[in-house]
Every structure is written in structure tokens, then in C-alpha cells.
């Protein structure tokens, strides 16, 4: 019975979300730490190893390498420290992810700002805005280090490009290591 549920779920949404649930994953960092377990769990649940091995794994995670200060509106936010790049879709030099294959992808980005500053971003696919994220460290006494995260699921064609852009003009600061961009194919 479980096999039928997994097969139906796999066809509709992809095995990725189901295995996140099975592995007890609570966030993208847990996914990155545990995604090697995917094949092991799959083989235990499915009689044919071939079905497990045919899954194309595309996943990346990157963090800001340095403070980003006062970049221009619509400039790409480049997350230069890569901790995972399975499928080689993310380019840490340009800050852009290029889909290696057609499918549904999930992207999450987190921005942390210094106290007294703001940072507004947007996720774009092929230059078209899809989602936004605003972090305001000026709230209250203005002494708060603030974070904000956004997640989006996109249907992508091979070679579609996703990136995070600054969205606004002004004095902005994003903290390194605490700001990240990640994604994976469902």
C-alpha cells in the first residue's frame, strides 16, 4: 500500500518532498545534510533499484562571501561560497542558476542585514520578477540584526535562468554567511 502511495506521489509532485518528510527534514540545511540518504531510503521502499538510480539530482546551496553594501538596483546578488552544487546548475561567479533540465524547482533565499540597515531582493526567472523579500533592520530601536526568507516553486525549461536581484535603491547591507540561496529540482 505504501508503494502505491509513493508511486502516485512521485508522479504528481516528485519524490523530493516526500523524502524530506521521511528523513525528518525541517529546512534546506537539513536537506543538504541528509540528501545522500535519498538513494538508501528509495531502495528500501521500491523493489527496483533502477527507479531510484534514474532520479536526476539537481541541488545547490551558496552563501554570501562578503558584506554586500550599496549595490545598484537590479544588480545580481552573488552568493559566492558554494557548499553544494550537484548538477552544476549554480554559477558562483555570476550568482545565476541555469536549469540543467526541464522540471519543477524549489528555491529559497535568506537575507540577513546589519542593525540599522535594510535589504530588498527579488527572485527573477529569465529577467521576470517572481517573488520578493524585504529585511528591515531599522525597526524598533534600529539595533536589530534581522533576517527574511522567501521560497518559490517554479516550472522551468532547460536553460531557464534564475537569480536574486537587489530590488530598490538606497543604503543597503547584507551580511555574509548568514545570507544564502539554495534550490533543488523536485
Coordinates of C-alpha atoms in Angstrom, one line a residue:
X1 CA 0.0 0.0 0.0
X2 CA 2.8 2.4 0.8
X3 CA 4.4 1.6 -2.5
X4 CA 1.2 2.7 -4.4
X5 CA 1.2 5.9 -2.4
X6 CA 4.8 6.7 -3.1
X7 CA 4.3 5.9 -6.8
X8 CA 1.3 8.3 -7.1
X9 CA 3.1 11.0 -5.1
X10 CA 6.2 10.6 -7.2
X11 CA 4.2 11.1 -10.4
X12 CA 2.4 14.1 -9.1
X13 CA 4.9 16.0 -7.1
X14 CA 8.2 14.3 -7.3
X15 CA 9.9 12.2 -4.7
X16 CA 11.9 15.2 -3.2
X17 CA 9.2 16.5 -0.9
X18 CA 8.2 13.0 0.3
X19 CA 11.7 12.1 1.2
X20 CA 12.2 15.4 3.0
X21 CA 9.3 14.3 5.2
X22 CA 10.6 10.8 5.6
X23 CA 14.0 12.0 6.6
X24 CA 12.6 14.4 9.2
X25 CA 14.0 17.4 7.3
X26 CA 12.9 20.7 8.8
X27 CA 14.8 23.1 6.5
X28 CA 17.0 23.4 3.4
X29 CA 20.2 22.9 5.5
X30 CA 18.8 19.6 6.8
X31 CA 18.0 18.6 3.2
X32 CA 21.6 19.3 2.2
X33 CA 23.0 17.3 5.1
X34 CA 20.6 14.4 4.5
X35 CA 20.0 14.2 0.8
X36 CA 22.6 11.4 0.4
X37 CA 20.2 9.2 2.3
X38 CA 17.7 9.5 -0.6
X39 CA 19.0 6.5 -2.5
X40 CA 19.1 4.4 0.6
X41 CA 15.5 5.2 1.6
X42 CA 14.4 4.8 -2.0
X43 CA 15.9 1.3 -2.3
X44 CA 14.2 0.2 0.9
X45 CA 10.8 1.4 -0.3
X46 CA 11.0 0.4 -4.0
X47 CA 11.7 -3.1 -5.3
X48 CA 13.6 -1.9 -8.4
X49 CA 16.9 -0.2 -7.8
X50 CA 16.7 1.2 -11.3
X51 CA 13.8 3.5 -10.4
X52 CA 15.9 5.0 -7.6
X53 CA 19.0 5.4 -9.7
X54 CA 17.2 7.1 -12.6
X55 CA 16.4 10.1 -10.4
X56 CA 18.3 13.2 -11.6
X57 CA 19.5 15.1 -8.5
X58 CA 20.0 18.8 -9.0
X59 CA 20.6 20.8 -5.9
X60 CA 22.7 23.8 -4.8
X61 CA 23.4 25.9 -1.7
X62 CA 25.5 29.0 -1.6
X63 CA 26.2 31.8 1.0
X64 CA 27.3 35.4 0.6
X65 CA 31.1 35.6 0.8
X66 CA 31.4 39.2 1.8
X67 CA 29.2 42.0 3.1
X68 CA 27.1 43.5 0.3
X69 CA 27.0 47.2 0.6
X70 CA 25.2 49.8 -1.6
X71 CA 24.9 47.7 -4.8
X72 CA 22.8 49.2 -7.5
X73 CA 19.1 48.5 -8.1
X74 CA 18.6 45.3 -10.2
X75 CA 22.2 44.2 -9.6
X76 CA 22.6 40.4 -9.1
X77 CA 23.3 39.3 -5.5
X78 CA 26.2 36.9 -5.9
X79 CA 26.3 34.1 -3.3
X80 CA 30.0 33.1 -3.8
X81 CA 30.6 30.5 -1.2
X82 CA 29.2 27.2 -2.6
X83 CA 28.5 24.3 -0.2
X84 CA 26.6 22.1 -2.6
X85 CA 26.3 22.2 -6.4
X86 CA 25.1 18.8 -7.6
X87 CA 24.2 19.1 -11.3
X88 CA 26.4 22.2 -11.7
X89 CA 23.5 24.5 -12.3
X90 CA 24.6 27.3 -10.0
X91 CA 27.4 29.7 -11.1
X92 CA 29.1 31.3 -8.1
X93 CA 30.8 33.9 -10.3
X94 CA 27.6 35.3 -11.8
X95 CA 25.1 34.3 -9.0
X96 CA 22.8 32.7 -11.5
X97 CA 21.2 29.2 -11.6
X98 CA 20.7 27.7 -15.0
X99 CA 18.3 24.8 -15.2
X100 CA 20.2 21.7 -16.5
X101 CA 16.8 20.1 -17.4
X102 CA 13.1 20.8 -17.6
X103 CA 11.0 20.4 -14.4
X104 CA 9.8 21.9 -11.2
X105 CA 12.3 23.6 -8.9
X106 CA 12.1 25.0 -5.4
X107 CA 14.2 28.0 -4.5
X108 CA 14.8 29.6 -1.1
X109 CA 16.8 32.6 -0.2
X110 CA 17.5 34.2 3.1
X111 CA 18.9 37.7 3.6
X112 CA 20.4 38.9 6.9
X113 CA 21.0 42.6 7.4
X114 CA 23.1 44.6 9.8
X115 CA 21.4 46.6 12.5
X116 CA 20.1 49.9 11.2
X117 CA 20.0 48.8 7.5
X118 CA 17.6 47.2 5.1
X119 CA 17.9 44.9 2.1
X120 CA 15.2 44.2 -0.5
X121 CA 15.6 41.5 -3.1
X122 CA 13.6 39.8 -5.8
X123 CA 13.9 36.4 -7.5
X124 CA 13.7 36.6 -11.3
X125 CA 13.4 33.9 -13.9
X126 CA 14.7 34.9 -17.3
X127 CA 14.6 38.5 -16.1
X128 CA 11.0 38.4 -15.0
X129 CA 10.2 39.1 -11.3
X130 CA 8.5 36.2 -9.5
X131 CA 8.9 36.8 -5.7
X132 CA 10.3 39.4 -3.3
X133 CA 12.0 39.5 0.1
X134 CA 12.4 42.6 2.3
X135 CA 14.5 42.7 5.5
X136 CA 14.3 45.8 7.7
X137 CA 17.0 46.2 10.4
X138 CA 15.7 49.7 11.1
X139 CA 12.7 48.6 13.1
X140 CA 12.3 49.4 16.8
X141 CA 15.4 50.9 18.2
X142 CA 17.3 50.3 14.9
X143 CA 19.7 48.0 16.7
X144 CA 18.3 44.7 15.3
X145 CA 20.0 42.2 13.1
X146 CA 17.1 41.0 11.0
X147 CA 16.6 38.1 8.6
X148 CA 14.0 37.4 6.0
X149 CA 13.4 34.3 3.8
X150 CA 11.3 33.6 0.7
X151 CA 10.6 30.3 -1.1
X152 CA 9.2 29.9 -4.6
X153 CA 8.4 26.8 -6.7
X154 CA 8.8 27.3 -10.5
X155 CA 8.2 25.3 -13.6
X156 CA 11.4 25.7 -15.6
X157 CA 12.6 24.7 -19.1
X158 CA 16.1 23.6 -19.7
X159 CA 18.5 26.7 -19.7
X160 CA 16.0 28.9 -17.9
X161 CA 17.9 31.2 -15.6
X162 CA 17.1 32.2 -12.0
X163 CA 18.8 34.8 -9.9
X164 CA 18.3 37.1 -6.9
X165 CA 18.5 40.9 -7.7
X166 CA 18.6 43.9 -5.4
X167 CA 15.1 45.5 -5.5
X168 CA 15.3 49.2 -4.6
X169 CA 17.8 51.9 -4.3
X170 CA 19.4 53.3 -1.1
X171 CA 21.8 52.3 1.6
X172 CA 21.7 48.5 1.9
X173 CA 23.8 46.0 3.8
X174 CA 23.6 42.1 3.6
X175 CA 25.7 40.0 6.0
X176 CA 27.9 37.3 4.7
X177 CA 27.5 33.6 5.8
X178 CA 24.0 34.4 7.3
X179 CA 22.6 35.1 3.8
X180 CA 22.1 32.2 1.5
X181 CA 20.5 31.0 -1.8
X182 CA 19.5 27.4 -2.4
X183 CA 17.4 25.3 -4.8
X184 CA 16.6 21.8 -5.9
X185 CA 14.7 20.0 -8.6
X186 CA 11.5 18.3 -7.2

